[in-house]
Amino acid sequence: MEGKEGTGETDTESGLISDWAELTHECLVNILSRLTFEHRWTGPMLVCKPWLNACKDPTLNSVFDLETRFDSSAESPRWWTPEFERKIDSMLRSVISWSNGNLTKILTRHCSDLSLNFAAQRCPNLQVLSIKSCPHVTDASIAQVAYHCRNLKQLDISYCYEISHESLVLIGRNCPNLTVLKRNLMNWLDPSQHVGIVPNDYLNACPQDGDTEAAAIGKFMPQLEHLEIRFSKLSAKGLGSICEGCLKLEFLDLFGCANLTSRDIVNATSSLKDLKEVKKPHLYIPRSVFHTERYGHWRLYDERFQTDVFRI
């Protein structure tokens, strides 16, 4: 084959090769926009400087989404190490810097206060924040999010045990558009699925103040439409606080809430006119977990808990 003059193409024995290095920045951005965040990070960024610069374009960095990667992989003990946390923090801080304040969604796990504080300061347009399983995210950084990211609509702080009811109060007071809250806890009734992966001291730190958190949700988050509080230790009183204050609820996930009976749920939710779905506890709890004298005769077990589909 003979070369073609003026086309930016060269001939080799293997065929026609385009000179990708000559693509304009705009063309590169257009092409890279068709890739996922993960694919851009692990491929084009490593090719050459023009490609790296294109990957840093603000239009490509309005969303930081690693959740799909976490969801597609089995949980690993490596995720709970300081080294892994530092890598996530580094990636998140880089994308925040490249976004020029246009970052609207953060979906990740195992970040820390370091990167979340940075996000709060640089991302005033943040609308979705999902930071599940972050042992070093505390009330301090959530307070910064509450003060600076007032357009927040969705918040997922599941399995973040250093976050307390105080954060829920601040988010509720400062983020009036919040419609989705996910505050799920790990299965404290049977933690076997986490043993050997999640550090034992973290498993044992499961929050105890379910009713306090419920009171904060009910008082300060009246616009909620979607609420998940799996394995919360709230009581009927706490559920009542939520249902009295969050009258717009359409979806309520109470799976694993062992202190609630079917009667408690029916009574509390009767005032929620827009409610479309309630996921009830559906628990099967091994007898070894509870002392039978706590509930009297074991026949009361079926009244207290719905024993059907809970599986590990």
PDB file of C-alpha atoms in Angstrom:
ATOM      1  CA  MET A   1       0.000   0.000   0.000  1.00  0.00           C
ATOM      2  CA  GLU A   2       1.169   3.517  -0.760  1.00  0.00           C
ATOM      3  CA  GLY A   3       1.020   6.429   1.636  1.00  0.00           C
ATOM      4  CA  LYS A   4      -1.633   9.111   1.189  1.00  0.00           C
ATOM      5  CA  GLU A   5      -0.439  12.687   1.144  1.00  0.00           C
ATOM      6  CA  GLY A   6      -2.167  15.290   3.315  1.00  0.00           C
ATOM      7  CA  THR A   7      -4.455  12.837   5.122  1.00  0.00           C
ATOM      8  CA  GLY A   8      -2.557  12.530   8.405  1.00  0.00           C
ATOM      9  CA  GLU A   9      -2.427   8.772   7.804  1.00  0.00           C
ATOM     10  CA  THR A  10       0.538   6.449   7.299  1.00  0.00           C
ATOM     11  CA  ASP A  11       0.849   3.022   5.802  1.00  0.00           C
ATOM     12  CA  THR A  12       2.433  -0.014   7.428  1.00  0.00           C
ATOM     13  CA  GLU A  13       2.504  -3.647   6.563  1.00  0.00           C
ATOM     14  CA  SER A  14      -0.379  -4.221   8.972  1.00  0.00           C
ATOM     15  CA  GLY A  15      -2.615  -1.639   7.330  1.00  0.00           C
ATOM     16  CA  LEU A  16      -3.703   1.993   7.613  1.00  0.00           C
ATOM     17  CA  ILE A  17      -2.980   3.830  10.887  1.00  0.00           C
ATOM     18  CA  SER A  18      -4.497   7.180  11.864  1.00  0.00           C
ATOM     19  CA  ASP A  19      -2.391   9.772  13.658  1.00  0.00           C
ATOM     20  CA  TRP A  20      -4.529  10.072  16.813  1.00  0.00           C
ATOM     21  CA  ALA A  21      -2.024  12.489  18.340  1.00  0.00           C
ATOM     22  CA  GLU A  22      -3.184  15.132  15.857  1.00  0.00           C
ATOM     23  CA  LEU A  23      -6.803  15.138  17.063  1.00  0.00           C
ATOM     24  CA  THR A  24      -7.945  18.463  18.440  1.00  0.00           C
ATOM     25  CA  HIS A  25      -8.788  18.846  22.119  1.00  0.00           C
ATOM     26  CA  GLU A  26     -12.477  19.201  21.251  1.00  0.00           C
ATOM     27  CA  CYS A  27     -12.463  15.970  19.225  1.00  0.00           C
ATOM     28  CA  LEU A  28     -10.716  14.085  22.012  1.00  0.00           C
ATOM     29  CA  VAL A  29     -13.202  15.337  24.586  1.00  0.00           C
ATOM     30  CA  ASN A  30     -16.078  14.275  22.346  1.00  0.00           C
ATOM     31  CA  ILE A  31     -14.624  10.789  21.956  1.00  0.00           C
ATOM     32  CA  LEU A  32     -13.732  10.383  25.633  1.00  0.00           C
ATOM     33  CA  SER A  33     -17.204  11.464  26.708  1.00  0.00           C
ATOM     34  CA  ARG A  34     -18.470   8.146  25.363  1.00  0.00           C
ATOM     35  CA  LEU A  35     -16.381   6.190  27.877  1.00  0.00           C
ATOM     36  CA  THR A  36     -17.196   5.486  31.498  1.00  0.00           C
ATOM     37  CA  PHE A  37     -15.299   7.285  34.236  1.00  0.00           C
ATOM     38  CA  GLU A  38     -13.421   4.102  35.092  1.00  0.00           C
ATOM     39  CA  HIS A  39     -12.405   3.443  31.491  1.00  0.00           C
ATOM     40  CA  ARG A  40     -11.099   6.973  31.068  1.00  0.00           C
ATOM     41  CA  TRP A  41      -9.097   6.708  34.263  1.00  0.00           C
ATOM     42  CA  THR A  42      -7.436   3.380  33.442  1.00  0.00           C
ATOM     43  CA  GLY A  43      -6.880   3.884  29.702  1.00  0.00           C
ATOM     44  CA  PRO A  44      -6.760   7.210  27.824  1.00  0.00           C
ATOM     45  CA  MET A  45      -5.218   9.147  30.718  1.00  0.00           C
ATOM     46  CA  LEU A  46      -2.098   7.018  30.373  1.00  0.00           C
ATOM     47  CA  VAL A  47      -1.609   7.384  26.607  1.00  0.00           C
ATOM     48  CA  CYS A  48      -0.006  10.823  26.240  1.00  0.00           C
ATOM     49  CA  LYS A  49      -0.154  14.369  27.569  1.00  0.00           C
ATOM     50  CA  PRO A  50      -2.833  15.653  25.114  1.00  0.00           C
ATOM     51  CA  TRP A  51      -5.082  12.734  26.059  1.00  0.00           C
ATOM     52  CA  LEU A  52      -4.459  13.352  29.752  1.00  0.00           C
ATOM     53  CA  ASN A  53      -5.360  17.011  29.317  1.00  0.00           C
ATOM     54  CA  ALA A  54      -8.540  16.045  27.494  1.00  0.00           C
ATOM     55  CA  CYS A  55      -9.510  13.730  30.370  1.00  0.00           C
ATOM     56  CA  LYS A  56      -9.142  16.701  32.723  1.00  0.00           C
ATOM     57  CA  ASP A  57     -11.688  18.760  30.812  1.00  0.00           C
ATOM     58  CA  PRO A  58     -14.391  20.058  33.212  1.00  0.00           C
ATOM     59  CA  THR A  59     -17.180  18.767  30.979  1.00  0.00           C
ATOM     60  CA  LEU A  60     -15.954  15.208  31.604  1.00  0.00           C
ATOM     61  CA  ASN A  61     -15.748  15.656  35.351  1.00  0.00           C
ATOM     62  CA  SER A  62     -19.233  16.592  36.487  1.00  0.00           C
ATOM     63  CA  VAL A  63     -19.755  13.068  37.901  1.00  0.00           C
ATOM     64  CA  PHE A  64     -17.453  10.934  40.058  1.00  0.00           C
ATOM     65  CA  ASP A  65     -18.910   7.420  39.967  1.00  0.00           C
ATOM     66  CA  LEU A  66     -17.063   4.386  41.301  1.00  0.00           C
ATOM     67  CA  GLU A  67     -20.176   2.770  42.758  1.00  0.00           C
ATOM     68  CA  THR A  68     -20.733   0.604  39.675  1.00  0.00           C
ATOM     69  CA  ARG A  69     -17.247  -0.854  40.163  1.00  0.00           C
ATOM     70  CA  PHE A  70     -17.853  -1.557  43.847  1.00  0.00           C
ATOM     71  CA  ASP A  71     -21.247  -3.083  43.109  1.00  0.00           C
ATOM     72  CA  SER A  72     -19.824  -5.422  40.474  1.00  0.00           C
ATOM     73  CA  SER A  73     -17.083  -6.838  42.736  1.00  0.00           C
ATOM     74  CA  ALA A  74     -17.220  -8.967  45.862  1.00  0.00           C
ATOM     75  CA  GLU A  75     -16.316  -6.965  48.958  1.00  0.00           C
ATOM     76  CA  SER A  76     -12.610  -7.194  49.676  1.00  0.00           C
ATOM     77  CA  PRO A  77     -10.606  -6.769  52.908  1.00  0.00           C
ATOM     78  CA  ARG A  78      -8.255  -4.615  50.831  1.00  0.00           C
ATOM     79  CA  TRP A  79     -10.946  -1.940  50.584  1.00  0.00           C
ATOM     80  CA  TRP A  80     -10.749  -1.384  54.341  1.00  0.00           C
ATOM     81  CA  THR A  81      -7.007  -0.598  54.366  1.00  0.00           C
ATOM     82  CA  PRO A  82      -5.461   2.898  54.729  1.00  0.00           C
ATOM     83  CA  GLU A  83      -3.678   2.445  51.398  1.00  0.00           C
ATOM     84  CA  PHE A  84      -6.912   1.895  49.499  1.00  0.00           C
ATOM     85  CA  GLU A  85      -8.565   4.830  51.234  1.00  0.00           C
ATOM     86  CA  ARG A  86      -5.682   7.093  50.199  1.00  0.00           C
ATOM     87  CA  LYS A  87      -6.111   6.032  46.564  1.00  0.00           C
ATOM     88  CA  ILE A  88      -9.828   6.830  46.607  1.00  0.00           C
ATOM     89  CA  ASP A  89      -9.133  10.188  48.251  1.00  0.00           C
ATOM     90  CA  SER A  90      -6.502  11.005  45.638  1.00  0.00           C
ATOM     91  CA  MET A  91      -8.811  10.157  42.735  1.00  0.00           C
ATOM     92  CA  LEU A  92     -11.700  12.137  44.200  1.00  0.00           C
ATOM     93  CA  ARG A  93      -9.573  15.206  44.919  1.00  0.00           C
ATOM     94  CA  SER A  94      -8.217  15.140  41.358  1.00  0.00           C
ATOM     95  CA  VAL A  95     -11.665  15.036  39.786  1.00  0.00           C
ATOM     96  CA  ILE A  96     -12.902  17.792  42.100  1.00  0.00           C
ATOM     97  CA  SER A  97     -10.029  20.010  40.950  1.00  0.00           C
ATOM     98  CA  TRP A  98     -10.661  19.266  37.268  1.00  0.00           C
ATOM     99  CA  SER A  99     -14.407  19.910  37.565  1.00  0.00           C
ATOM    100  CA  ASN A 100     -14.022  23.656  38.181  1.00  0.00           C
ATOM    101  CA  GLY A 101     -16.917  23.541  40.617  1.00  0.00           C
ATOM    102  CA  ASN A 102     -19.248  21.671  38.260  1.00  0.00           C
ATOM    103  CA  LEU A 103     -19.245  18.326  40.084  1.00  0.00           C
ATOM    104  CA  THR A 104     -22.878  17.358  40.761  1.00  0.00           C
ATOM    105  CA  LYS A 105     -22.593  13.693  41.744  1.00  0.00           C
ATOM    106  CA  ILE A 106     -20.187  11.748  43.954  1.00  0.00           C
ATOM    107  CA  LEU A 107     -20.789   8.011  44.249  1.00  0.00           C
ATOM    108  CA  THR A 108     -17.987   6.121  45.924  1.00  0.00           C
ATOM    109  CA  ARG A 109     -16.923   4.206  49.022  1.00  0.00           C
ATOM    110  CA  HIS A 110     -13.967   4.278  51.395  1.00  0.00           C
ATOM    111  CA  CYS A 111     -13.114   7.938  51.110  1.00  0.00           C
ATOM    112  CA  SER A 112     -12.277  10.013  54.191  1.00  0.00           C
ATOM    113  CA  ASP A 113     -12.831  13.444  55.714  1.00  0.00           C
ATOM    114  CA  LEU A 114      -9.807  14.635  53.732  1.00  0.00           C
ATOM    115  CA  SER A 115     -11.448  14.381  50.319  1.00  0.00           C
ATOM    116  CA  LEU A 116     -14.995  15.079  51.533  1.00  0.00           C
ATOM    117  CA  ASN A 117     -13.969  18.387  53.090  1.00  0.00           C
ATOM    118  CA  PHE A 118     -12.308  19.265  49.786  1.00  0.00           C
ATOM    119  CA  ALA A 119     -15.526  18.383  47.952  1.00  0.00           C
ATOM    120  CA  ALA A 120     -17.613  20.535  50.271  1.00  0.00           C
ATOM    121  CA  GLN A 121     -15.384  23.551  49.647  1.00  0.00           C
ATOM    122  CA  ARG A 122     -15.171  23.128  45.859  1.00  0.00           C
ATOM    123  CA  CYS A 123     -18.538  21.636  44.816  1.00  0.00           C
ATOM    124  CA  PRO A 124     -21.388  24.041  45.596  1.00  0.00           C
ATOM    125  CA  ASN A 125     -23.560  22.387  42.924  1.00  0.00           C
ATOM    126  CA  LEU A 126     -23.373  18.907  44.450  1.00  0.00           C
ATOM    127  CA  GLN A 127     -26.768  17.185  44.264  1.00  0.00           C
ATOM    128  CA  VAL A 128     -26.004  13.505  44.878  1.00  0.00           C
ATOM    129  CA  LEU A 129     -23.584  12.233  47.539  1.00  0.00           C
ATOM    130  CA  SER A 130     -23.154   8.495  48.116  1.00  0.00           C
ATOM    131  CA  ILE A 131     -20.283   7.525  50.427  1.00  0.00           C
ATOM    132  CA  LYS A 132     -21.096   4.071  51.757  1.00  0.00           C
ATOM    133  CA  SER A 133     -18.639   2.175  53.983  1.00  0.00           C
ATOM    134  CA  CYS A 134     -16.432   5.125  54.903  1.00  0.00           C
ATOM    135  CA  PRO A 135     -14.998   4.449  58.379  1.00  0.00           C
ATOM    136  CA  HIS A 136     -13.122   7.758  58.420  1.00  0.00           C
ATOM    137  CA  VAL A 137     -15.899  10.089  57.351  1.00  0.00           C
ATOM    138  CA  THR A 138     -17.133  11.904  60.443  1.00  0.00           C
ATOM    139  CA  ASP A 139     -19.608  14.571  61.513  1.00  0.00           C
ATOM    140  CA  ALA A 140     -16.923  17.181  60.828  1.00  0.00           C
ATOM    141  CA  SER A 141     -16.906  16.726  57.043  1.00  0.00           C
ATOM    142  CA  ILE A 142     -20.669  16.150  56.804  1.00  0.00           C
ATOM    143  CA  ALA A 143     -21.107  19.498  58.558  1.00  0.00           C
ATOM    144  CA  GLN A 144     -19.057  21.124  55.796  1.00  0.00           C
ATOM    145  CA  VAL A 145     -21.230  19.438  53.180  1.00  0.00           C
ATOM    146  CA  ALA A 146     -24.334  20.749  54.925  1.00  0.00           C
ATOM    147  CA  TYR A 147     -23.017  24.309  55.035  1.00  0.00           C
ATOM    148  CA  HIS A 148     -21.661  24.480  51.467  1.00  0.00           C
ATOM    149  CA  CYS A 149     -23.730  22.044  49.362  1.00  0.00           C
ATOM    150  CA  ARG A 150     -27.247  23.315  49.910  1.00  0.00           C
ATOM    151  CA  ASN A 151     -28.562  21.885  46.632  1.00  0.00           C
ATOM    152  CA  LEU A 152     -28.135  18.325  47.893  1.00  0.00           C
ATOM    153  CA  LYS A 153     -31.039  16.102  46.875  1.00  0.00           C
ATOM    154  CA  GLN A 154     -29.783  12.577  47.612  1.00  0.00           C
ATOM    155  CA  LEU A 155     -27.555  11.370  50.450  1.00  0.00           C
ATOM    156  CA  ASP A 156     -26.315   7.841  51.134  1.00  0.00           C
ATOM    157  CA  ILE A 157     -24.288   7.461  54.342  1.00  0.00           C
ATOM    158  CA  SER A 158     -24.899   3.737  54.802  1.00  0.00           C
ATOM    159  CA  TYR A 159     -22.347   1.838  56.924  1.00  0.00           C
ATOM    160  CA  CYS A 160     -20.637   5.095  57.979  1.00  0.00           C
ATOM    161  CA  TYR A 161     -20.473   4.577  61.730  1.00  0.00           C
ATOM    162  CA  GLU A 162     -18.602   7.776  62.636  1.00  0.00           C
ATOM    163  CA  ILE A 163     -21.562   9.822  61.391  1.00  0.00           C
ATOM    164  CA  SER A 164     -24.147  10.565  64.078  1.00  0.00           C
ATOM    165  CA  HIS A 165     -27.597  12.115  64.402  1.00  0.00           C
ATOM    166  CA  GLU A 166     -25.903  15.527  64.584  1.00  0.00           C
ATOM    167  CA  SER A 167     -25.075  15.258  60.875  1.00  0.00           C
ATOM    168  CA  LEU A 168     -28.668  14.402  60.074  1.00  0.00           C
ATOM    169  CA  VAL A 169     -29.796  17.545  61.906  1.00  0.00           C
ATOM    170  CA  LEU A 170     -27.358  19.761  59.979  1.00  0.00           C
ATOM    171  CA  ILE A 171     -28.181  18.221  56.604  1.00  0.00           C
ATOM    172  CA  GLY A 172     -31.895  18.596  57.287  1.00  0.00           C
ATOM    173  CA  ARG A 173     -31.570  22.222  58.342  1.00  0.00           C
ATOM    174  CA  ASN A 174     -29.330  23.301  55.468  1.00  0.00           C
ATOM    175  CA  CYS A 175     -30.398  21.126  52.528  1.00  0.00           C
ATOM    176  CA  PRO A 176     -34.136  21.764  52.059  1.00  0.00           C
ATOM    177  CA  ASN A 177     -34.275  19.890  48.734  1.00  0.00           C
ATOM    178  CA  LEU A 178     -33.213  16.521  50.183  1.00  0.00           C
ATOM    179  CA  THR A 179     -35.676  13.857  49.015  1.00  0.00           C
ATOM    180  CA  VAL A 180     -33.601  10.660  49.319  1.00  0.00           C
ATOM    181  CA  LEU A 181     -31.782   9.459  52.446  1.00  0.00           C
ATOM    182  CA  LYS A 182     -30.092   6.087  52.844  1.00  0.00           C
ATOM    183  CA  ARG A 183     -28.804   5.339  56.330  1.00  0.00           C
ATOM    184  CA  ASN A 184     -28.499   1.533  56.271  1.00  0.00           C
ATOM    185  CA  LEU A 185     -26.418  -0.335  58.849  1.00  0.00           C
ATOM    186  CA  MET A 186     -24.622  -3.653  58.549  1.00  0.00           C
ATOM    187  CA  ASN A 187     -26.388  -6.786  59.716  1.00  0.00           C
ATOM    188  CA  TRP A 188     -25.644  -6.692  63.436  1.00  0.00           C
ATOM    189  CA  LEU A 189     -27.952  -9.646  64.095  1.00  0.00           C
ATOM    190  CA  ASP A 190     -25.754 -12.006  62.106  1.00  0.00           C
ATOM    191  CA  PRO A 191     -22.491 -10.305  61.058  1.00  0.00           C
ATOM    192  CA  SER A 192     -21.012 -13.511  59.592  1.00  0.00           C
ATOM    193  CA  GLN A 193     -21.181 -12.115  56.045  1.00  0.00           C
ATOM    194  CA  HIS A 194     -18.764  -9.349  57.058  1.00  0.00           C
ATOM    195  CA  VAL A 195     -16.363 -11.301  59.303  1.00  0.00           C
ATOM    196  CA  GLY A 196     -12.891 -11.507  57.794  1.00  0.00           C
ATOM    197  CA  ILE A 197     -13.594  -8.540  55.524  1.00  0.00           C
ATOM    198  CA  VAL A 198     -14.712  -5.653  57.722  1.00  0.00           C
ATOM    199  CA  PRO A 199     -12.464  -5.024  60.763  1.00  0.00           C
ATOM    200  CA  ASN A 200     -14.029  -6.449  63.925  1.00  0.00           C
ATOM    201  CA  ASP A 201     -13.752  -3.201  65.862  1.00  0.00           C
ATOM    202  CA  TYR A 202     -15.754  -1.470  63.153  1.00  0.00           C
ATOM    203  CA  LEU A 203     -18.444  -4.152  63.169  1.00  0.00           C
ATOM    204  CA  ASN A 204     -18.764  -3.719  66.926  1.00  0.00           C
ATOM    205  CA  ALA A 205     -19.175   0.043  66.546  1.00  0.00           C
ATOM    206  CA  CYS A 206     -22.672  -0.246  65.040  1.00  0.00           C
ATOM    207  CA  PRO A 207     -24.684   2.838  66.101  1.00  0.00           C
ATOM    208  CA  GLN A 208     -27.088   2.244  68.971  1.00  0.00           C
ATOM    209  CA  ASP A 209     -29.082   5.488  68.853  1.00  0.00           C
ATOM    210  CA  GLY A 210     -31.769   4.519  66.357  1.00  0.00           C
ATOM    211  CA  ASP A 211     -34.492   6.606  67.965  1.00  0.00           C
ATOM    212  CA  THR A 212     -32.268   9.693  68.185  1.00  0.00           C
ATOM    213  CA  GLU A 213     -31.485   9.451  64.483  1.00  0.00           C
ATOM    214  CA  ALA A 214     -35.156   8.837  63.711  1.00  0.00           C
ATOM    215  CA  ALA A 215     -36.139  11.953  65.655  1.00  0.00           C
ATOM    216  CA  ALA A 216     -33.635  14.034  63.668  1.00  0.00           C
ATOM    217  CA  ILE A 217     -34.977  12.669  60.378  1.00  0.00           C
ATOM    218  CA  GLY A 218     -38.594  13.312  61.333  1.00  0.00           C
ATOM    219  CA  LYS A 219     -37.987  16.839  62.611  1.00  0.00           C
ATOM    220  CA  PHE A 220     -35.567  18.191  60.007  1.00  0.00           C
ATOM    221  CA  MET A 221     -36.247  16.306  56.748  1.00  0.00           C
ATOM    222  CA  PRO A 222     -39.895  16.946  55.882  1.00  0.00           C
ATOM    223  CA  GLN A 223     -39.357  16.675  52.110  1.00  0.00           C
ATOM    224  CA  LEU A 224     -38.119  13.078  52.161  1.00  0.00           C
ATOM    225  CA  GLU A 225     -39.737  10.771  49.626  1.00  0.00           C
ATOM    226  CA  HIS A 226     -37.343   7.814  49.858  1.00  0.00           C
ATOM    227  CA  LEU A 227     -35.873   6.551  53.151  1.00  0.00           C
ATOM    228  CA  GLU A 228     -33.741   3.463  53.803  1.00  0.00           C
ATOM    229  CA  ILE A 229     -32.758   2.590  57.387  1.00  0.00           C
ATOM    230  CA  ARG A 230     -31.978  -1.123  57.182  1.00  0.00           C
ATOM    231  CA  PHE A 231     -30.937  -2.747  60.462  1.00  0.00           C
ATOM    232  CA  SER A 232     -31.586   0.441  62.405  1.00  0.00           C
ATOM    233  CA  LYS A 233     -32.170  -0.149  66.106  1.00  0.00           C
ATOM    234  CA  LEU A 234     -35.068   2.287  66.252  1.00  0.00           C
ATOM    235  CA  SER A 235     -38.217   1.417  68.179  1.00  0.00           C
ATOM    236  CA  ALA A 236     -41.888   2.070  67.485  1.00  0.00           C
ATOM    237  CA  LYS A 237     -41.385   5.528  69.015  1.00  0.00           C
ATOM    238  CA  GLY A 238     -38.636   6.326  66.533  1.00  0.00           C
ATOM    239  CA  LEU A 239     -40.664   5.114  63.563  1.00  0.00           C
ATOM    240  CA  GLY A 240     -43.531   7.258  64.777  1.00  0.00           C
ATOM    241  CA  SER A 241     -41.259  10.312  64.788  1.00  0.00           C
ATOM    242  CA  ILE A 242     -40.285   9.674  61.170  1.00  0.00           C
ATOM    243  CA  CYS A 243     -43.832   9.130  59.950  1.00  0.00           C
ATOM    244  CA  GLU A 244     -45.157  12.194  61.771  1.00  0.00           C
ATOM    245  CA  GLY A 245     -42.535  14.467  60.232  1.00  0.00           C
ATOM    246  CA  CYS A 246     -41.971  12.980  56.770  1.00  0.00           C
ATOM    247  CA  LEU A 247     -45.484  13.011  55.349  1.00  0.00           C
ATOM    248  CA  LYS A 248     -44.286  12.881  51.723  1.00  0.00           C
ATOM    249  CA  LEU A 249     -42.653   9.446  52.042  1.00  0.00           C
ATOM    250  CA  GLU A 250     -43.306   7.141  49.103  1.00  0.00           C
ATOM    251  CA  PHE A 251     -40.732   4.422  49.858  1.00  0.00           C
ATOM    252  CA  LEU A 252     -39.657   3.170  53.288  1.00  0.00           C
ATOM    253  CA  ASP A 253     -37.124   0.360  53.799  1.00  0.00           C
ATOM    254  CA  LEU A 254     -37.202  -1.130  57.314  1.00  0.00           C
ATOM    255  CA  PHE A 255     -35.539  -4.447  56.504  1.00  0.00           C
ATOM    256  CA  GLY A 256     -33.685  -5.802  59.531  1.00  0.00           C
ATOM    257  CA  CYS A 257     -35.232  -3.380  62.019  1.00  0.00           C
ATOM    258  CA  ALA A 258     -35.579  -6.028  64.719  1.00  0.00           C
ATOM    259  CA  ASN A 259     -37.291  -3.854  67.300  1.00  0.00           C
ATOM    260  CA  LEU A 260     -40.388  -3.258  65.157  1.00  0.00           C
ATOM    261  CA  THR A 261     -43.482  -5.419  64.914  1.00  0.00           C
ATOM    262  CA  SER A 262     -45.937  -5.525  62.039  1.00  0.00           C
ATOM    263  CA  ARG A 263     -48.409  -3.719  64.261  1.00  0.00           C
ATOM    264  CA  ASP A 264     -45.880  -0.944  64.940  1.00  0.00           C
ATOM    265  CA  ILE A 265     -45.358  -0.430  61.218  1.00  0.00           C
ATOM    266  CA  VAL A 266     -49.060  -0.398  60.346  1.00  0.00           C
ATOM    267  CA  ASN A 267     -49.865   2.082  63.118  1.00  0.00           C
ATOM    268  CA  ALA A 268     -47.003   4.448  62.278  1.00  0.00           C
ATOM    269  CA  THR A 269     -47.454   4.486  58.512  1.00  0.00           C
ATOM    270  CA  SER A 270     -51.229   4.879  58.491  1.00  0.00           C
ATOM    271  CA  SER A 271     -50.897   8.653  58.100  1.00  0.00           C
ATOM    272  CA  LEU A 272     -48.602   8.462  55.049  1.00  0.00           C
ATOM    273  CA  LYS A 273     -51.020   9.027  52.165  1.00  0.00           C
ATOM    274  CA  ASP A 274     -48.335   8.931  49.438  1.00  0.00           C
ATOM    275  CA  LEU A 275     -46.630   5.763  50.673  1.00  0.00           C
ATOM    276  CA  LYS A 276     -46.311   3.212  47.865  1.00  0.00           C
ATOM    277  CA  GLU A 277     -43.941   0.604  49.279  1.00  0.00           C
ATOM    278  CA  VAL A 278     -42.747  -0.515  52.702  1.00  0.00           C
ATOM    279  CA  LYS A 279     -40.059  -3.148  53.073  1.00  0.00           C
ATOM    280  CA  LYS A 280     -40.754  -4.800  56.412  1.00  0.00           C
ATOM    281  CA  PRO A 281     -38.168  -6.439  58.699  1.00  0.00           C
ATOM    282  CA  HIS A 282     -38.755 -10.035  57.424  1.00  0.00           C
ATOM    283  CA  LEU A 283     -36.328 -11.396  59.954  1.00  0.00           C
ATOM    284  CA  TYR A 284     -35.228 -14.842  60.888  1.00  0.00           C
ATOM    285  CA  ILE A 285     -33.079 -14.465  63.995  1.00  0.00           C
ATOM    286  CA  PRO A 286     -31.230 -17.497  65.436  1.00  0.00           C
ATOM    287  CA  ARG A 287     -32.436 -18.330  68.939  1.00  0.00           C
ATOM    288  CA  SER A 288     -28.869 -17.984  70.200  1.00  0.00           C
ATOM    289  CA  VAL A 289     -28.964 -14.267  69.449  1.00  0.00           C
ATOM    290  CA  PHE A 290     -31.666 -13.490  71.993  1.00  0.00           C
ATOM    291  CA  HIS A 291     -32.367 -14.897  75.435  1.00  0.00           C
ATOM    292  CA  THR A 292     -35.819 -16.483  75.394  1.00  0.00           C
ATOM    293  CA  GLU A 293     -36.689 -14.926  78.721  1.00  0.00           C
ATOM    294  CA  ARG A 294     -36.500 -11.508  77.053  1.00  0.00           C
ATOM    295  CA  TYR A 295     -39.747 -12.237  75.228  1.00  0.00           C
ATOM    296  CA  GLY A 296     -41.185 -14.915  77.475  1.00  0.00           C
ATOM    297  CA  HIS A 297     -42.359 -18.103  75.837  1.00  0.00           C
ATOM    298  CA  TRP A 298     -40.833 -18.720  72.397  1.00  0.00           C
ATOM    299  CA  ARG A 299     -44.297 -18.722  70.845  1.00  0.00           C
ATOM    300  CA  LEU A 300     -44.153 -14.932  71.114  1.00  0.00           C
ATOM    301  CA  TYR A 301     -41.261 -15.004  68.650  1.00  0.00           C
ATOM    302  CA  ASP A 302     -43.535 -15.141  65.623  1.00  0.00           C
ATOM    303  CA  GLU A 303     -45.534 -12.173  66.890  1.00  0.00           C
ATOM    304  CA  ARG A 304     -42.387 -10.110  67.354  1.00  0.00           C
ATOM    305  CA  PHE A 305     -40.622 -11.054  64.103  1.00  0.00           C
ATOM    306  CA  GLN A 306     -41.779 -12.070  60.644  1.00  0.00           C
ATOM    307  CA  THR A 307     -39.849 -15.282  60.023  1.00  0.00           C
ATOM    308  CA  ASP A 308     -39.597 -15.935  56.320  1.00  0.00           C
ATOM    309  CA  VAL A 309     -37.113 -14.714  53.758  1.00  0.00           C
ATOM    310  CA  PHE A 310     -34.061 -13.404  55.599  1.00  0.00           C
ATOM    311  CA  ARG A 311     -31.004 -15.141  54.168  1.00  0.00           C
ATOM    312  CA  ILE A 312     -27.274 -14.437  54.380  1.00  0.00           C
TER     313      ILE A 312
END
